[in-house]
Coordinates of C-alpha atoms and ligand atoms in Angstrom, one line a residue:
M1 CA 5.7 -12.9 -9.8
T2 CA 6.3 -9.7 -7.8
D3 CA 8.8 -7.5 -9.2
P4 CA 11.8 -7.7 -7.0
V5 CA 12.6 -3.8 -6.9
R6 CA 8.8 -2.6 -6.4
K7 CA 7.9 -1.7 -3.0
S8 CA 5.5 -3.9 -1.1
R9 CA 2.0 -2.8 -1.9
V10 CA -0.8 -2.0 0.4
F11 CA -4.4 -1.9 -0.2
S12 CA -7.3 -1.1 2.2
G13 CA -10.7 0.6 2.3
I14 CA -13.5 1.6 4.5
Q15 CA -17.3 1.9 3.6
P16 CA -18.8 5.4 3.3
S17 CA -21.8 4.2 5.1
G18 CA -21.9 6.3 8.3
L19 CA -19.8 8.1 10.9
L20 CA -16.4 6.7 11.5
P21 CA -15.9 5.4 14.9
L22 CA -12.8 5.0 16.8
G23 CA -12.7 1.2 15.8
N24 CA -12.1 2.1 12.1
Y25 CA -9.3 4.4 13.1
L26 CA -7.7 2.2 15.8
G27 CA -8.0 -1.1 13.8
A28 CA -7.3 0.2 10.2
I29 CA -6.3 3.8 9.5
R30 CA -3.7 4.1 12.4
Q31 CA -2.1 1.0 10.7
W32 CA -2.1 2.6 7.3
L33 CA -0.1 5.6 8.7
G34 CA 2.7 3.3 9.5
T35 CA 3.1 2.0 5.9
Q36 CA 3.2 5.3 4.1
A37 CA 6.6 5.9 3.9
D38 CA 8.2 2.9 2.6
H39 CA 5.2 1.0 0.9
E40 CA 3.1 1.5 -2.2
N41 CA -0.2 2.4 -0.8
Y42 CA -3.8 2.6 -2.2
F43 CA -6.4 3.5 0.2
C44 CA -10.1 3.3 -1.3
I45 CA -13.5 4.8 -0.1
V46 CA -15.5 1.7 -1.0
D47 CA -18.9 3.0 -2.0
L48 CA -19.7 0.0 -4.4
H49 CA -19.7 -1.8 -1.0
A50 CA -21.7 0.5 0.7
V51 CA -24.7 0.2 -1.7
T52 CA -25.2 -3.4 -0.9
I53 CA -27.4 -2.0 1.9
Y54 CA -29.6 0.8 0.7
Q55 CA -27.9 4.3 0.9
Q56 CA -30.0 7.5 0.7
P57 CA -28.4 8.8 -2.4
E58 CA -27.5 12.3 -1.3
M59 CA -26.1 11.1 2.0
L60 CA -24.0 8.6 0.1
R61 CA -22.4 11.3 -1.9
R62 CA -22.0 13.4 1.3
K63 CA -20.4 10.5 3.2
T64 CA -18.0 9.6 0.3
L65 CA -16.4 13.0 0.7
E66 CA -16.6 12.8 4.4
V67 CA -14.7 9.6 4.7
A68 CA -12.1 11.0 2.2
A69 CA -11.6 14.3 4.6
M70 CA -11.3 11.9 7.5
Y71 CA -8.5 10.0 5.7
L72 CA -6.6 12.9 5.1
A73 CA -7.5 14.5 8.7
A74 CA -6.2 11.3 10.4
G75 CA -2.9 11.7 8.5
V76 CA -3.0 9.9 5.3
D77 CA -0.8 11.9 3.0
P78 CA -1.8 12.1 -0.7
R79 CA 1.6 12.6 -1.7
L80 CA 2.6 9.3 -0.3
S81 CA -0.6 7.3 -0.7
T82 CA -3.2 7.2 -3.5
I83 CA -6.6 8.1 -2.1
F84 CA -9.5 7.2 -4.2
V85 CA -13.3 6.3 -4.6
Q86 CA -13.8 2.7 -5.7
S87 CA -16.6 3.5 -8.2
H88 CA -14.3 6.0 -10.0
V89 CA -12.2 3.0 -11.2
R90 CA -14.4 0.9 -13.3
A91 CA -12.1 -2.1 -13.1
H92 CA -13.2 -2.8 -9.7
A93 CA -17.0 -3.7 -10.8
E94 CA -15.8 -5.5 -14.0
G95 CA -13.1 -7.5 -12.3
S96 CA -15.3 -8.4 -9.5
W97 CA -17.9 -10.0 -12.1
L98 CA -14.9 -12.1 -13.6
L99 CA -14.0 -13.2 -10.2
T100 CA -17.6 -14.1 -9.2
C101 CA -17.5 -16.5 -12.2
V102 CA -14.6 -18.6 -10.5
T103 CA -16.1 -18.4 -7.0
P104 CA -18.2 -21.2 -5.8
V105 CA -21.3 -20.0 -3.9
G106 CA -20.5 -22.2 -0.8
W107 CA -17.4 -20.1 -0.1
L108 CA -19.6 -17.1 0.1
E109 CA -22.4 -18.7 2.2
R110 CA -19.8 -19.5 4.8
M111 CA -18.7 -15.9 5.5
T112 CA -19.7 -15.1 9.0
Q113 CA -20.4 -11.3 8.1
Y114 CA -22.9 -12.5 5.5
K115 CA -24.4 -14.8 8.0
A116 CA -24.9 -12.3 10.6
K117 CA -26.2 -9.6 8.2
A118 CA -28.6 -11.8 6.3
G119 CA -29.9 -13.4 9.2
Q120 CA -31.5 -10.0 10.5
R121 CA -33.2 -9.5 7.1
T122 CA -36.3 -11.2 5.5
S123 CA -35.1 -10.6 2.1
V124 CA -31.5 -10.4 1.2
G125 CA -29.8 -8.4 -1.7
A126 CA -27.5 -10.6 -3.9
G127 CA -24.9 -7.9 -3.5
L128 CA -24.6 -8.8 0.1
L129 CA -23.6 -12.4 -0.8
V130 CA -21.1 -11.5 -3.5
Y131 CA -19.7 -8.6 -1.4
P132 CA -16.5 -10.4 -0.5
V133 CA -15.7 -11.0 -4.1
L134 CA -15.8 -7.3 -4.7
Q135 CA -13.4 -7.0 -1.9
A136 CA -11.1 -9.7 -3.4
A137 CA -11.2 -7.8 -6.8
D138 CA -10.2 -4.5 -4.9
I139 CA -7.2 -6.1 -3.4
V140 CA -6.0 -8.5 -6.3
L141 CA -6.3 -5.8 -9.2
Y142 CA -3.5 -4.0 -7.3
D143 CA -1.5 -7.2 -6.7
A144 CA -1.4 -6.0 -3.0
N145 CA 1.0 -7.8 -0.7
E146 CA -0.5 -6.5 2.4
V147 CA -4.1 -5.6 3.5
P148 CA -4.2 -3.8 6.9
V149 CA -7.7 -4.4 8.4
G150 CA -9.3 -4.9 11.8
E151 CA -10.0 -8.7 12.8
D152 CA -13.6 -8.8 11.2
Q153 CA -12.1 -8.4 7.8
K154 CA -9.7 -11.5 8.3
Q155 CA -12.2 -14.0 6.8
H156 CA -12.6 -11.7 3.6
V157 CA -8.8 -11.5 3.0
E158 CA -8.6 -15.3 3.4
L159 CA -11.3 -15.6 0.9
A160 CA -9.5 -13.2 -1.6
Q161 CA -6.5 -15.6 -1.2
D162 CA -8.6 -18.5 -2.2
I163 CA -10.1 -16.5 -5.1
A164 CA -6.6 -15.4 -6.3
Q165 CA -5.3 -19.0 -6.1
R166 CA -8.3 -20.4 -8.0
F167 CA -7.8 -17.8 -10.7
N168 CA -4.1 -18.4 -10.9
H169 CA -4.9 -22.3 -11.2
L170 CA -7.5 -21.9 -13.9
Y171 CA -5.7 -19.2 -16.1
G172 CA -2.0 -19.2 -15.1
E173 CA 0.1 -17.0 -12.5
T174 CA -1.8 -13.7 -12.6
F175 CA -2.1 -12.3 -9.2
V176 CA 0.0 -11.9 -5.9
I177 CA -1.7 -13.8 -3.0
P178 CA -2.4 -11.0 -0.4
Q179 CA -1.9 -11.3 3.3
A180 CA -4.1 -9.7 5.9
V181 CA -2.2 -7.5 8.5
I182 CA -4.1 -7.3 11.8
P183 CA -2.7 -5.2 14.6
A184 CA -1.7 -6.9 17.8
S185 CA -3.9 -4.5 19.8
G186 CA -6.8 -2.6 18.6
A187 CA -7.9 -5.3 16.0
R188 CA -11.4 -5.6 17.7
I189 CA -12.6 -2.5 19.5
L190 CA -15.8 -3.5 21.3
A191 CA -19.1 -1.4 21.8
L192 CA -18.9 0.8 24.8
N193 CA -22.5 0.0 25.8
D194 CA -22.0 -3.7 25.0
P195 CA -18.4 -5.3 25.3
G196 CA -19.8 -8.6 24.0
R197 CA -20.0 -6.9 20.6
K198 CA -17.6 -5.0 18.3
M199 CA -17.9 -1.2 17.8
S200 CA -19.6 -0.7 14.5
K201 CA -20.5 2.0 12.0
S202 CA -23.9 0.8 11.5
E203 CA -24.7 1.4 15.2
A204 CA -22.4 4.4 15.9
H205 CA -25.2 6.8 16.0
Q206 CA -26.8 4.9 18.8
R207 CA -26.2 6.6 22.3
G208 CA -23.4 5.1 24.3
H209 CA -22.4 2.6 21.5
A210 CA -19.1 4.3 20.3
V211 CA -16.9 7.3 20.0
C212 CA -16.8 8.8 16.4
L213 CA -13.7 10.5 15.0
T214 CA -15.8 13.8 14.9
D215 CA -17.2 13.7 18.5
D216 CA -16.7 16.8 20.6
A217 CA -15.0 16.5 24.2
D218 CA -18.5 16.4 25.8
E219 CA -19.8 13.5 23.6
I220 CA -16.4 11.6 24.3
R221 CA -16.7 12.2 27.9
N222 CA -20.3 11.0 28.1
A223 CA -19.7 7.8 25.9
I224 CA -16.7 6.7 28.0
Q225 CA -18.2 7.5 31.3
R226 CA -21.2 5.3 30.6
A227 CA -19.2 2.5 29.1
V228 CA -20.0 -0.9 30.5
T229 CA -17.3 -2.4 32.7
D230 CA -17.8 -5.2 35.7
L231 CA -18.5 -5.2 39.2
G232 CA -14.8 -5.9 40.1
R233 CA -12.1 -3.3 40.8
E234 CA -9.1 -4.6 38.8
I235 CA -7.7 -2.3 36.0
V236 CA -5.7 -4.8 34.1
F237 CA -5.3 -6.2 30.5
S238 CA -7.3 -9.3 30.4
Q239 CA -8.8 -11.9 27.9
Q240 CA -11.4 -12.9 30.4
P241 CA -15.1 -12.3 28.8
E242 CA -16.1 -10.5 32.2
K243 CA -13.2 -8.1 31.9
A244 CA -14.0 -7.4 28.4
G245 CA -15.2 -3.9 29.0
V246 CA -12.0 -2.7 31.0
N247 CA -9.7 -4.6 28.6
N248 CA -11.3 -2.6 25.7
L249 CA -10.8 0.8 27.4
L250 CA -7.1 -0.1 28.4
E251 CA -6.4 -1.0 24.7
I252 CA -7.8 2.3 23.5
Y253 CA -5.7 3.9 26.1
E254 CA -2.5 2.0 25.1
L255 CA -2.9 2.6 21.4
L256 CA -3.4 6.4 21.9
T257 CA -0.6 7.0 24.6
G258 CA 1.8 4.5 23.2
R259 CA 2.7 3.3 26.8
P260 CA 3.7 -0.1 27.5
R261 CA 1.2 -2.4 29.3
P262 CA 3.1 -3.2 32.6
E263 CA 3.4 0.8 32.9
I264 CA -0.4 1.4 32.2
E265 CA -1.3 -1.3 34.7
A266 CA 0.8 0.2 37.4
H267 CA -0.5 3.7 36.7
F268 CA -4.0 2.7 37.4
E269 CA -3.2 0.2 40.2
G270 CA -5.7 1.0 43.3
R271 CA -7.6 3.4 41.4
G272 CA -11.4 3.3 40.8
Y273 CA -13.3 2.9 37.6
G274 CA -14.6 6.4 37.7
E275 CA -11.1 8.1 37.6
F276 CA -9.8 5.6 35.2
K277 CA -12.6 6.3 32.7
Q278 CA -12.1 10.1 33.2
E279 CA -8.4 9.7 32.3
V280 CA -9.4 7.4 29.3
A281 CA -11.6 10.0 27.9
E282 CA -9.1 13.0 28.2
V283 CA -6.5 10.9 26.4
V284 CA -9.0 10.3 23.8
I285 CA -10.1 13.9 23.5
E286 CA -6.8 15.0 23.0
A287 CA -5.9 12.5 20.4
L288 CA -9.0 13.2 18.3
R289 CA -8.8 17.2 18.7
P290 CA -6.4 17.7 16.0
I291 CA -8.2 15.2 13.6
R292 CA -11.6 16.7 14.3
E293 CA -10.1 20.3 13.6
R294 CA -8.4 19.4 10.6
Y295 CA -11.5 17.3 9.5
R296 CA -13.6 20.5 9.9
E297 CA -11.2 22.5 7.6
L298 CA -11.2 19.9 5.0
T299 CA -14.9 19.2 4.6
G300 CA -15.1 23.2 3.9
E301 CA -12.8 22.7 1.1
P302 CA -15.0 20.2 -1.3
D303 CA -13.3 21.1 -4.4
E304 CA -9.8 20.4 -3.0
L305 CA -11.1 17.0 -1.9
K306 CA -12.5 16.2 -5.2
R307 CA -9.2 17.3 -6.8
I308 CA -7.3 14.8 -4.5
L309 CA -9.8 12.1 -5.4
E310 CA -9.5 12.7 -9.1
V311 CA -5.7 12.4 -9.1
G312 CA -6.1 9.2 -6.9
A313 CA -8.4 7.5 -9.4
E314 CA -5.9 8.1 -12.2
N315 CA -3.2 6.7 -10.2
A316 CA -5.3 3.7 -9.1
A317 CA -6.7 3.1 -12.6
A318 CA -3.2 3.1 -14.1
I319 CA -2.4 -0.3 -12.2
A320 CA -6.1 -1.5 -12.1
E321 CA -6.9 -1.5 -15.8
P322 CA -3.9 -3.1 -17.2
K323 CA -4.5 -6.0 -14.7
L324 CA -8.2 -6.3 -15.6
A325 CA -6.9 -6.3 -19.4
E326 CA -4.4 -9.1 -18.4
M327 CA -7.4 -11.0 -16.7
K328 CA -9.7 -10.7 -19.7
Q329 CA -6.9 -11.7 -22.2
K330 CA -6.3 -14.8 -20.1
M331 CA -9.8 -15.6 -19.8
G332 CA -10.3 -15.5 -23.6
F333 CA -12.2 -12.4 -24.1
L334 CA -11.9 -11.1 -27.7
A335 CA -9.9 -7.8 -27.8
S336 CA -11.8 -4.6 -28.9
P337 CA -10.5 -1.3 -30.0
R338 CA -13.4 0.2 -28.1
Y339 CA -11.8 -1.1 -24.8
R340 CA -8.2 0.1 -24.9
V341 CA -6.0 0.6 -21.7
K342 CA -5.0 4.1 -21.6
Ligands
TYM401 P1 -15.5 -1.3 7.1 O1 -15.9 -0.4 6.5 O2 -16.6 -2.3 7.9 O3 -14.3 -1.0 8.1 C1 -13.1 -0.4 7.8 C2 -12.0 -1.0 8.6 O4 -12.1 -0.8 10.1 C3 -11.8 -2.0 10.5 N1 -12.9 -2.1 11.8 C4 -12.3 -2.3 13.0 N2 -11.3 -2.5 13.7 C5 -11.2 -2.8 15.0 N3 -12.3 -2.8 15.8 C6 -13.5 -2.4 15.4 N4 -14.6 -2.4 16.0 C7 -13.5 -2.3 13.9 N5 -14.7 -2.0 13.1 C8 -14.2 -1.8 11.8 C9 -12.3 -3.2 9.6 O5 -11.7 -4.3 10.0 C10 -11.7 -2.4 8.3 O6 -10.3 -2.7 8.4 N6 -15.2 -4.8 3.6 C11 -14.6 -3.8 4.3 C12 -13.9 -2.7 3.4 C13 -13.1 -3.1 2.2 C14 -11.8 -3.6 2.3 C15 -11.5 -3.8 1.0 C16 -11.0 -3.7 3.3 C17 -13.6 -3.3 0.9 N7 -12.6 -3.6 0.1 C18 -10.4 -4.2 0.5 C19 -9.5 -4.1 2.8 C20 -9.3 -4.4 1.5 C21 -15.6 -3.3 5.2 O7 -16.5 -3.3 5.1 O8 -14.6 -2.5 6.3

């Protein structure tokens, strides 16, 4: 079904619901940079997902532009990749409804993120339950082959596969079945103050939880110096739960320096955790410095950001709208001249 001459298509997105922590960069954005040259890329700011939890309206508008600025500052190139806001392409919301109607509710209730988030609340918005169907629509509307994400999104991409397969089965071959692309290292960056949990955007404002991409040198040094490690002395890559804190800092160091693991372990052999953390902090500061500087420039040019997003939405709609029209035609909706694909 995939056109043999078309480049492999990539779709991914981030919610504009808070400051972007290092985990979003290492688990997702860094991977995106690797596919820019030889893939067809769609990188979305998923604002419709963000409102599954109440967002202060002015903040949502601001965060949406800030995440766009962060994509660009981190190296996503609008000449090579389409950068756009989800709500600017109506096909996402409409396609999501059509897919909701082919999705058994049991599939959604099984999602671990839903269970975790719903468990923390007394009243659960319906959006939280159908959230992964919207994510499936994001992906299949572009016939994306690859979905580069961190480990926490693997289950959602698998659900997108199941939904796409079910639609294909009911209405005939329509969608490419997408594959999650999870990095070997950095797929789950852990909270600095609690290496039993992942570093998360919703907690990024808490002291010591995360390094954010916008943090200055002092903030980065403070967060990393206070990172929870263990009572041992060994600075080695390890999957042992008690070494999770050290392993986390080593993965961050590995990803930002590009040095091989044995070389890193030899480099830190016999050195104390204090010295180790100091060096990790300096590496993070240097890696984020150009991103932070470029981000500051870009947030000062909101008109330019909006122009890039407008072009992005046009390009994205050119793919998503015909796909939505195909879905509607296959499902039996009566065509209308009021609903014409541009
Ligand atoms: P979100 O906004 O929570 O996270 C954005 C991306 O960052 C990855 N990530 C991490 N990777 C490693 N370590 C961490 N601690 C960490 N925290 C976050 C996530 O895995 C993700 O890749 N539902 C999605 C957004 C979405 C999407 C899509 C993604 C909507 N539609 C379509 C791919 C394709 C989400 O909330 O991501």
